[in-house]
Amino acid sequence: MFSFLFFALLCATCMAKPGLVHFSYSRAVGDGSGTSFSSEGQGRITAVRVWEKSNSYITGIQLRYDYVWSQRLGRSYGTAKEMVLFDDEVIVQVSGKYHSNYIYQVMFVTSRGRFLTAGQPYQRSFNFYPTHPEAELRLLSGRYNGNGITSLGAHWGVIFMKQGNSTNTGA
């Protein structure tokens, strides 16, 4: 009887959804001075705004979750560059350049191969991407000072869609 129970449990475990880890973190780059931040919102990221000091570093970033813009991370400076995502399009990569004091360039790449680039290609490169193949960008974290973004990290996760066209995050 015990062997039958063990076999049934083993079969049930094998039939469970593979890959229990659906979230990952791309470790922050930059010196990390200033005030910490973390974007937050409900649903999927549907748009991105980036502010940059002309021919220099990134001063601010803002994400839109469904139809609501998150709080700006950093500060606005000049005119923002903006990319609105298509239905079922997600951010699958965040890349750029950084130096010890600021994030100098940031590029958001989507599942459709589109991208938004802001800033200048100066110094060391970084490349953030999820570890799970179905994951997408969920939030950004890092630090900023009175001038711009000094540190940036990315958090990835899989979003499971429930019936009724609502979104739910989870593993």
Short mmCIF file of N, CA, C and O in Angstrom, two decimals, residues 34-153:
data_model
loop_
_atom_site.label_atom_id
_atom_site.label_comp_id
_atom_site.label_asym_id
_atom_site.label_seq_id
_atom_site.Cartn_x
_atom_site.Cartn_y
_atom_site.Cartn_z
N GLY A 34 22.26 58.04 -3.05
CA GLY A 34 20.99 58.76 -3.14
C GLY A 34 19.83 58.00 -2.54
O GLY A 34 19.99 57.07 -1.76
N THR A 35 18.64 58.39 -2.96
CA THR A 35 17.38 57.85 -2.45
C THR A 35 16.99 56.59 -3.21
O THR A 35 17.05 56.57 -4.43
N SER A 36 16.58 55.56 -2.47
CA SER A 36 16.18 54.32 -3.15
C SER A 36 14.78 54.48 -3.75
O SER A 36 13.97 55.27 -3.27
N PHE A 37 14.50 53.71 -4.80
CA PHE A 37 13.18 53.70 -5.42
C PHE A 37 12.83 52.30 -5.88
O PHE A 37 13.69 51.44 -6.04
N SER A 38 11.55 52.10 -6.09
CA SER A 38 11.02 50.88 -6.66
C SER A 38 9.69 51.23 -7.32
O SER A 38 8.83 51.83 -6.68
N SER A 39 9.56 50.90 -8.59
CA SER A 39 8.29 51.18 -9.27
C SER A 39 7.23 50.22 -8.74
O SER A 39 7.54 49.15 -8.25
N GLU A 40 5.99 50.63 -8.80
CA GLU A 40 4.91 49.74 -8.38
C GLU A 40 3.66 50.06 -9.16
O GLU A 40 3.44 51.20 -9.58
N GLY A 41 2.88 49.02 -9.39
CA GLY A 41 1.63 49.17 -10.11
C GLY A 41 0.94 47.83 -10.24
O GLY A 41 1.53 46.79 -9.98
N GLN A 42 -0.30 47.87 -10.65
CA GLN A 42 -1.10 46.67 -10.82
C GLN A 42 -1.20 46.34 -12.31
O GLN A 42 -1.40 47.22 -13.14
N GLY A 43 -1.06 45.06 -12.64
CA GLY A 43 -1.19 44.63 -14.03
C GLY A 43 0.13 44.64 -14.76
O GLY A 43 1.20 44.68 -14.16
N ARG A 44 0.04 44.64 -16.07
CA ARG A 44 1.22 44.61 -16.93
C ARG A 44 1.75 46.00 -17.20
O ARG A 44 1.01 46.97 -17.20
N ILE A 45 3.04 46.07 -17.51
CA ILE A 45 3.64 47.33 -17.96
C ILE A 45 3.18 47.54 -19.40
O ILE A 45 3.35 46.67 -20.25
N THR A 46 2.59 48.71 -19.67
CA THR A 46 2.04 49.00 -21.00
C THR A 46 2.71 50.18 -21.68
O THR A 46 2.42 50.45 -22.84
N ALA A 47 3.59 50.89 -20.98
CA ALA A 47 4.31 52.01 -21.58
C ALA A 47 5.49 52.38 -20.71
O ALA A 47 5.53 52.05 -19.52
N VAL A 48 6.47 53.07 -21.31
CA VAL A 48 7.68 53.50 -20.61
C VAL A 48 8.00 54.93 -21.03
O VAL A 48 7.87 55.28 -22.21
N ARG A 49 8.41 55.74 -20.05
CA ARG A 49 8.92 57.09 -20.32
C ARG A 49 10.33 57.18 -19.73
O ARG A 49 10.58 56.67 -18.64
N VAL A 50 11.22 57.87 -20.44
CA VAL A 50 12.58 58.07 -19.96
C VAL A 50 12.98 59.52 -20.21
O VAL A 50 12.79 60.04 -21.31
N TRP A 51 13.54 60.16 -19.17
CA TRP A 51 14.08 61.51 -19.29
C TRP A 51 15.60 61.42 -19.24
O TRP A 51 16.16 60.62 -18.51
N GLU A 52 16.25 62.26 -20.04
CA GLU A 52 17.70 62.29 -20.05
C GLU A 52 18.19 63.73 -20.10
O GLU A 52 17.53 64.61 -20.65
N LYS A 53 19.34 63.96 -19.46
CA LYS A 53 20.01 65.25 -19.60
C LYS A 53 20.66 65.21 -20.98
O LYS A 53 21.33 64.24 -21.32
N SER A 54 20.45 66.24 -21.78
CA SER A 54 20.92 66.25 -23.16
C SER A 54 22.39 65.85 -23.27
O SER A 54 23.25 66.42 -22.59
N ASN A 55 22.65 64.86 -24.10
CA ASN A 55 23.99 64.33 -24.34
C ASN A 55 24.68 63.87 -23.07
O ASN A 55 25.89 64.00 -22.93
N SER A 56 23.90 63.34 -22.13
CA SER A 56 24.50 62.92 -20.87
C SER A 56 23.76 61.74 -20.27
O SER A 56 23.48 60.77 -20.98
N TYR A 57 23.39 61.78 -19.01
CA TYR A 57 22.87 60.64 -18.26
C TYR A 57 21.34 60.64 -18.14
O TYR A 57 20.67 61.61 -18.47
N ILE A 58 20.80 59.54 -17.61
CA ILE A 58 19.36 59.36 -17.42
C ILE A 58 18.95 60.07 -16.14
O ILE A 58 19.55 59.84 -15.08
N THR A 59 17.93 60.92 -16.22
CA THR A 59 17.47 61.64 -15.03
C THR A 59 16.22 61.03 -14.42
O THR A 59 15.98 61.17 -13.23
N GLY A 60 15.39 60.35 -15.22
CA GLY A 60 14.16 59.78 -14.67
C GLY A 60 13.56 58.73 -15.57
O GLY A 60 13.79 58.71 -16.78
N ILE A 61 12.78 57.83 -14.96
CA ILE A 61 12.08 56.75 -15.67
C ILE A 61 10.69 56.63 -15.06
O ILE A 61 10.52 56.80 -13.85
N GLN A 62 9.72 56.34 -15.89
CA GLN A 62 8.35 56.12 -15.42
C GLN A 62 7.73 54.97 -16.20
O GLN A 62 7.92 54.87 -17.41
N LEU A 63 7.01 54.10 -15.50
CA LEU A 63 6.35 52.95 -16.13
C LEU A 63 4.84 53.12 -16.00
O LEU A 63 4.35 53.63 -15.00
N ARG A 64 4.12 52.67 -17.03
CA ARG A 64 2.66 52.66 -16.95
C ARG A 64 2.21 51.21 -16.78
O ARG A 64 2.58 50.35 -17.57
N TYR A 65 1.43 50.97 -15.74
CA TYR A 65 0.85 49.65 -15.47
C TYR A 65 -0.60 49.70 -15.91
O TYR A 65 -1.38 50.49 -15.37
N ASP A 66 -0.97 48.86 -16.87
CA ASP A 66 -2.29 48.92 -17.51
C ASP A 66 -2.54 50.35 -17.98
O ASP A 66 -1.90 50.77 -18.91
N TYR A 67 -3.39 51.11 -17.30
CA TYR A 67 -3.68 52.48 -17.76
C TYR A 67 -3.24 53.55 -16.77
O TYR A 67 -3.60 54.71 -16.92
N VAL A 68 -2.46 53.17 -15.75
CA VAL A 68 -2.08 54.10 -14.70
C VAL A 68 -0.56 54.25 -14.66
O VAL A 68 0.16 53.25 -14.53
N TRP A 69 -0.07 55.49 -14.75
CA TRP A 69 1.36 55.75 -14.68
C TRP A 69 1.83 55.62 -13.24
O TRP A 69 1.19 56.10 -12.31
N SER A 70 2.97 54.97 -13.04
CA SER A 70 3.58 54.87 -11.72
C SER A 70 4.19 56.22 -11.36
O SER A 70 4.28 57.13 -12.19
N GLN A 71 4.64 56.30 -10.12
CA GLN A 71 5.37 57.50 -9.71
C GLN A 71 6.66 57.56 -10.52
O GLN A 71 7.26 56.53 -10.83
N ARG A 72 7.08 58.76 -10.89
CA ARG A 72 8.34 58.92 -11.64
C ARG A 72 9.51 58.52 -10.74
O ARG A 72 9.56 58.87 -9.57
N LEU A 73 10.43 57.77 -11.29
CA LEU A 73 11.64 57.36 -10.59
C LEU A 73 12.75 58.32 -11.00
O LEU A 73 13.11 58.38 -12.17
N GLY A 74 13.25 59.12 -10.08
CA GLY A 74 14.21 60.16 -10.42
C GLY A 74 13.50 61.47 -10.66
O GLY A 74 12.50 61.78 -10.01
N ARG A 75 13.98 62.23 -11.64
CA ARG A 75 13.36 63.52 -11.92
C ARG A 75 13.14 63.71 -13.42
O ARG A 75 13.81 63.08 -14.24
N SER A 76 12.20 64.57 -13.75
CA SER A 76 11.96 64.89 -15.16
C SER A 76 12.90 66.01 -15.55
O SER A 76 13.19 66.91 -14.76
N TYR A 77 13.41 65.94 -16.76
CA TYR A 77 14.33 66.95 -17.26
C TYR A 77 14.10 67.03 -18.76
O TYR A 77 14.38 66.07 -19.48
N GLY A 78 13.55 68.12 -19.23
CA GLY A 78 13.28 68.25 -20.65
C GLY A 78 12.09 67.39 -21.07
O GLY A 78 11.21 67.08 -20.28
N THR A 79 12.10 66.99 -22.33
CA THR A 79 11.02 66.18 -22.90
C THR A 79 11.33 64.70 -22.75
O THR A 79 12.44 64.26 -23.06
N ALA A 80 10.35 63.94 -22.31
CA ALA A 80 10.54 62.50 -22.14
C ALA A 80 10.44 61.77 -23.46
O ALA A 80 9.67 62.15 -24.34
N LYS A 81 11.21 60.69 -23.60
CA LYS A 81 11.04 59.75 -24.69
C LYS A 81 10.05 58.72 -24.19
O LYS A 81 10.12 58.29 -23.03
N GLU A 82 9.12 58.30 -25.05
CA GLU A 82 8.05 57.41 -24.60
C GLU A 82 7.80 56.31 -25.62
O GLU A 82 7.85 56.55 -26.82
N MET A 83 7.51 55.12 -25.11
CA MET A 83 7.11 54.00 -25.96
C MET A 83 5.88 53.36 -25.33
O MET A 83 5.89 52.97 -24.17
N VAL A 84 4.81 53.25 -26.13
CA VAL A 84 3.58 52.58 -25.71
C VAL A 84 3.60 51.18 -26.32
O VAL A 84 3.83 51.02 -27.52
N LEU A 85 3.37 50.18 -25.49
CA LEU A 85 3.41 48.80 -25.95
C LEU A 85 2.09 48.41 -26.61
O LEU A 85 1.04 48.92 -26.26
N PHE A 86 2.17 47.50 -27.57
CA PHE A 86 0.98 46.94 -28.21
C PHE A 86 0.35 45.90 -27.28
O PHE A 86 0.98 45.45 -26.33
N ASP A 87 -0.88 45.51 -27.59
CA ASP A 87 -1.52 44.44 -26.82
C ASP A 87 -0.65 43.19 -26.88
O ASP A 87 -0.11 42.85 -27.94
N ASP A 88 -0.49 42.53 -25.77
CA ASP A 88 0.32 41.30 -25.64
C ASP A 88 1.80 41.50 -25.93
O ASP A 88 2.53 40.52 -26.15
N GLU A 89 2.29 42.73 -25.96
CA GLU A 89 3.71 43.01 -26.10
C GLU A 89 4.26 43.30 -24.70
O GLU A 89 3.61 43.99 -23.91
N VAL A 90 5.41 42.75 -24.39
CA VAL A 90 6.00 42.92 -23.06
C VAL A 90 7.47 43.30 -23.18
O VAL A 90 8.09 43.07 -24.22
N ILE A 91 8.03 43.83 -22.11
CA ILE A 91 9.46 44.17 -22.08
C ILE A 91 10.22 42.93 -21.64
O ILE A 91 9.95 42.35 -20.59
N VAL A 92 11.18 42.51 -22.48
CA VAL A 92 11.93 41.28 -22.23
C VAL A 92 13.42 41.53 -22.00
O VAL A 92 14.16 40.58 -21.72
N GLN A 93 13.86 42.79 -22.10
CA GLN A 93 15.27 43.08 -21.90
C GLN A 93 15.42 44.56 -21.55
O GLN A 93 14.72 45.40 -22.10
N VAL A 94 16.33 44.84 -20.62
CA VAL A 94 16.71 46.20 -20.29
C VAL A 94 18.23 46.24 -20.36
O VAL A 94 18.91 45.48 -19.66
N SER A 95 18.76 47.09 -21.21
CA SER A 95 20.21 47.19 -21.40
C SER A 95 20.63 48.64 -21.30
O SER A 95 19.79 49.53 -21.26
N GLY A 96 21.92 48.87 -21.29
CA GLY A 96 22.39 50.24 -21.27
C GLY A 96 23.85 50.36 -20.89
O GLY A 96 24.62 49.39 -20.97
N LYS A 97 24.20 51.56 -20.46
CA LYS A 97 25.57 51.89 -20.06
C LYS A 97 25.53 52.62 -18.73
O LYS A 97 24.60 53.37 -18.45
N TYR A 98 26.55 52.41 -17.93
CA TYR A 98 26.65 53.10 -16.65
C TYR A 98 28.11 53.41 -16.33
O TYR A 98 29.02 52.78 -16.85
N HIS A 99 28.29 54.39 -15.50
CA HIS A 99 29.58 54.73 -14.93
C HIS A 99 29.39 54.78 -13.43
O HIS A 99 28.26 54.62 -12.95
N SER A 100 30.40 55.03 -12.68
CA SER A 100 30.29 54.97 -11.23
C SER A 100 29.23 55.91 -10.67
O SER A 100 28.63 55.64 -9.65
N ASN A 101 28.96 57.01 -11.35
CA ASN A 101 28.06 57.99 -10.76
C ASN A 101 26.64 57.99 -11.32
O ASN A 101 25.71 58.37 -10.61
N TYR A 102 26.40 57.57 -12.56
CA TYR A 102 25.05 57.64 -13.15
C TYR A 102 24.82 56.52 -14.15
O TYR A 102 25.76 55.94 -14.69
N ILE A 103 23.55 56.28 -14.42
CA ILE A 103 23.15 55.43 -15.54
C ILE A 103 23.15 56.37 -16.75
O ILE A 103 22.41 57.35 -16.79
N TYR A 104 24.00 56.10 -17.73
CA TYR A 104 24.16 57.00 -18.87
C TYR A 104 23.26 56.65 -20.05
O TYR A 104 22.96 57.52 -20.86
N GLN A 105 22.89 55.41 -20.16
CA GLN A 105 22.02 55.01 -21.26
C GLN A 105 21.13 53.86 -20.80
O GLN A 105 21.55 53.02 -20.01
N VAL A 106 19.89 53.85 -21.29
CA VAL A 106 19.00 52.74 -21.01
C VAL A 106 18.22 52.40 -22.28
O VAL A 106 17.87 53.29 -23.06
N MET A 107 18.04 51.09 -22.51
CA MET A 107 17.29 50.62 -23.67
C MET A 107 16.30 49.56 -23.19
O MET A 107 16.69 48.60 -22.53
N PHE A 108 15.04 49.75 -23.51
CA PHE A 108 13.99 48.78 -23.21
C PHE A 108 13.66 48.05 -24.51
O PHE A 108 13.32 48.69 -25.50
N VAL A 109 13.74 46.71 -24.50
CA VAL A 109 13.48 45.90 -25.68
C VAL A 109 12.22 45.08 -25.42
O VAL A 109 12.05 44.51 -24.35
N THR A 110 11.33 45.01 -26.44
CA THR A 110 10.06 44.31 -26.27
C THR A 110 10.08 42.93 -26.93
O THR A 110 10.98 42.61 -27.71
N SER A 111 9.04 42.17 -26.65
CA SER A 111 8.88 40.84 -27.23
C SER A 111 8.66 40.90 -28.74
O SER A 111 8.78 39.88 -29.42
N ARG A 112 8.35 42.05 -29.28
CA ARG A 112 8.19 42.22 -30.73
C ARG A 112 9.44 42.80 -31.39
O ARG A 112 9.43 43.15 -32.57
N GLY A 113 10.51 42.94 -30.62
CA GLY A 113 11.76 43.45 -31.18
C GLY A 113 11.83 44.96 -31.25
O GLY A 113 12.80 45.51 -31.77
N ARG A 114 10.83 45.65 -30.75
CA ARG A 114 10.89 47.11 -30.73
C ARG A 114 11.71 47.55 -29.52
O ARG A 114 11.86 46.81 -28.56
N PHE A 115 12.23 48.78 -29.58
CA PHE A 115 13.03 49.26 -28.45
C PHE A 115 12.93 50.77 -28.30
O PHE A 115 12.61 51.49 -29.25
N LEU A 116 13.18 51.22 -27.10
CA LEU A 116 13.28 52.64 -26.75
C LEU A 116 14.65 52.84 -26.15
O LEU A 116 15.02 52.14 -25.19
N THR A 117 15.42 53.77 -26.71
CA THR A 117 16.76 54.07 -26.21
C THR A 117 16.84 55.53 -25.83
O THR A 117 16.36 56.40 -26.57
N ALA A 118 17.45 55.80 -24.68
CA ALA A 118 17.67 57.18 -24.23
C ALA A 118 19.05 57.25 -23.58
O ALA A 118 19.55 56.26 -23.05
N GLY A 119 19.66 58.42 -23.65
CA GLY A 119 20.96 58.64 -23.03
C GLY A 119 22.11 58.44 -24.00
O GLY A 119 21.92 58.31 -25.21
N GLN A 120 23.31 58.40 -23.45
CA GLN A 120 24.53 58.31 -24.23
C GLN A 120 25.27 57.01 -23.96
O GLN A 120 25.34 56.56 -22.82
N PRO A 121 25.86 56.39 -25.00
CA PRO A 121 26.61 55.14 -24.82
C PRO A 121 27.98 55.40 -24.22
O PRO A 121 28.99 55.47 -24.91
N TYR A 122 28.01 55.56 -22.89
CA TYR A 122 29.24 55.96 -22.21
C TYR A 122 29.60 54.94 -21.13
O TYR A 122 28.78 54.63 -20.28
N GLN A 123 30.80 54.41 -21.17
CA GLN A 123 31.40 53.53 -20.17
C GLN A 123 30.94 52.09 -20.23
O GLN A 123 30.79 51.55 -21.31
N ARG A 124 30.65 51.47 -19.07
CA ARG A 124 30.40 50.03 -18.96
C ARG A 124 28.98 49.64 -19.35
O ARG A 124 28.04 50.35 -19.04
N SER A 125 28.85 48.47 -19.97
CA SER A 125 27.55 47.98 -20.42
C SER A 125 26.88 47.12 -19.35
O SER A 125 27.54 46.49 -18.54
N PHE A 126 25.54 47.10 -19.39
CA PHE A 126 24.78 46.14 -18.61
C PHE A 126 23.68 45.58 -19.49
O PHE A 126 23.27 46.21 -20.46
N ASN A 127 23.23 44.38 -19.18
CA ASN A 127 22.20 43.70 -19.95
C ASN A 127 21.35 42.88 -19.00
O ASN A 127 21.82 41.89 -18.45
N PHE A 128 20.11 43.31 -18.78
CA PHE A 128 19.20 42.63 -17.88
C PHE A 128 18.19 41.83 -18.70
O PHE A 128 17.64 42.36 -19.66
N TYR A 129 17.91 40.61 -18.29
CA TYR A 129 16.90 39.79 -18.93
C TYR A 129 16.41 38.75 -17.92
O TYR A 129 17.12 38.43 -16.96
N PRO A 130 15.21 38.21 -18.10
CA PRO A 130 14.67 37.24 -17.14
C PRO A 130 15.31 35.87 -17.29
O PRO A 130 15.82 35.52 -18.35
N THR A 131 15.25 35.08 -16.21
CA THR A 131 15.76 33.71 -16.28
C THR A 131 14.70 32.73 -16.75
O THR A 131 15.03 31.66 -17.23
N HIS A 132 13.43 33.09 -16.63
CA HIS A 132 12.34 32.23 -17.08
C HIS A 132 11.91 32.69 -18.48
O HIS A 132 11.72 33.89 -18.70
N PRO A 133 11.74 31.80 -19.45
CA PRO A 133 11.45 32.21 -20.82
C PRO A 133 10.12 32.95 -21.01
O PRO A 133 9.97 33.67 -21.99
N GLU A 134 9.16 32.79 -20.10
CA GLU A 134 7.88 33.47 -20.25
C GLU A 134 7.76 34.72 -19.37
O GLU A 134 6.71 35.36 -19.34
N ALA A 135 8.84 35.07 -18.68
CA ALA A 135 8.81 36.22 -17.77
C ALA A 135 8.94 37.53 -18.53
O ALA A 135 9.42 37.57 -19.67
N GLU A 136 8.48 38.58 -17.89
CA GLU A 136 8.54 39.93 -18.44
C GLU A 136 8.93 40.90 -17.33
O GLU A 136 8.88 40.55 -16.15
N LEU A 137 9.30 42.11 -17.70
CA LEU A 137 9.65 43.12 -16.71
C LEU A 137 8.44 43.43 -15.84
O LEU A 137 7.35 43.69 -16.35
N ARG A 138 8.62 43.37 -14.52
CA ARG A 138 7.54 43.66 -13.57
C ARG A 138 7.77 44.99 -12.86
O ARG A 138 6.84 45.71 -12.58
N LEU A 139 9.03 45.28 -12.53
CA LEU A 139 9.33 46.56 -11.89
C LEU A 139 10.81 46.86 -11.97
O LEU A 139 11.62 45.99 -12.26
N LEU A 140 11.13 48.12 -11.74
CA LEU A 140 12.51 48.59 -11.69
C LEU A 140 12.79 49.07 -10.27
O LEU A 140 11.90 49.58 -9.60
N SER A 141 14.03 48.91 -9.85
CA SER A 141 14.44 49.44 -8.56
C SER A 141 15.83 50.05 -8.72
O SER A 141 16.50 49.82 -9.72
N GLY A 142 16.23 50.83 -7.74
CA GLY A 142 17.54 51.44 -7.79
C GLY A 142 17.63 52.64 -6.87
O GLY A 142 16.95 52.71 -5.85
N ARG A 143 18.45 53.62 -7.28
CA ARG A 143 18.64 54.84 -6.50
C ARG A 143 18.78 56.03 -7.43
O ARG A 143 19.16 55.90 -8.59
N TYR A 144 18.46 57.21 -6.90
CA TYR A 144 18.63 58.46 -7.64
C TYR A 144 19.05 59.55 -6.66
O TYR A 144 18.81 59.46 -5.45
N ASN A 145 19.71 60.58 -7.20
CA ASN A 145 20.02 61.76 -6.40
C ASN A 145 19.34 62.97 -7.03
O ASN A 145 18.45 62.79 -7.88
N GLY A 146 19.70 64.16 -6.68
CA GLY A 146 19.05 65.35 -7.20
C GLY A 146 19.24 65.57 -8.69
O GLY A 146 18.53 66.38 -9.30
N ASN A 147 20.17 64.86 -9.31
CA ASN A 147 20.43 65.04 -10.74
C ASN A 147 19.89 63.92 -11.61
O ASN A 147 19.41 64.17 -12.70
N GLY A 148 20.01 62.68 -11.16
CA GLY A 148 19.57 61.59 -12.02
C GLY A 148 19.64 60.23 -11.36
O GLY A 148 19.88 60.10 -10.17
N ILE A 149 19.47 59.18 -12.19
CA ILE A 149 19.47 57.80 -11.73
C ILE A 149 20.91 57.36 -11.51
O ILE A 149 21.73 57.42 -12.42
N THR A 150 21.24 56.89 -10.30
CA THR A 150 22.60 56.46 -9.97
C THR A 150 22.75 54.94 -9.94
O THR A 150 23.87 54.44 -9.98
N SER A 151 21.64 54.22 -9.84
CA SER A 151 21.68 52.76 -9.78
C SER A 151 20.38 52.22 -10.35
O SER A 151 19.32 52.83 -10.16
N LEU A 152 20.45 51.07 -11.04
CA LEU A 152 19.25 50.51 -11.66
C LEU A 152 19.31 48.98 -11.64
O LEU A 152 20.33 48.39 -11.98
N GLY A 153 18.20 48.36 -11.24
CA GLY A 153 18.03 46.91 -11.26
C GLY A 153 16.67 46.57 -11.84
O GLY A 153 15.77 47.42 -11.87
#
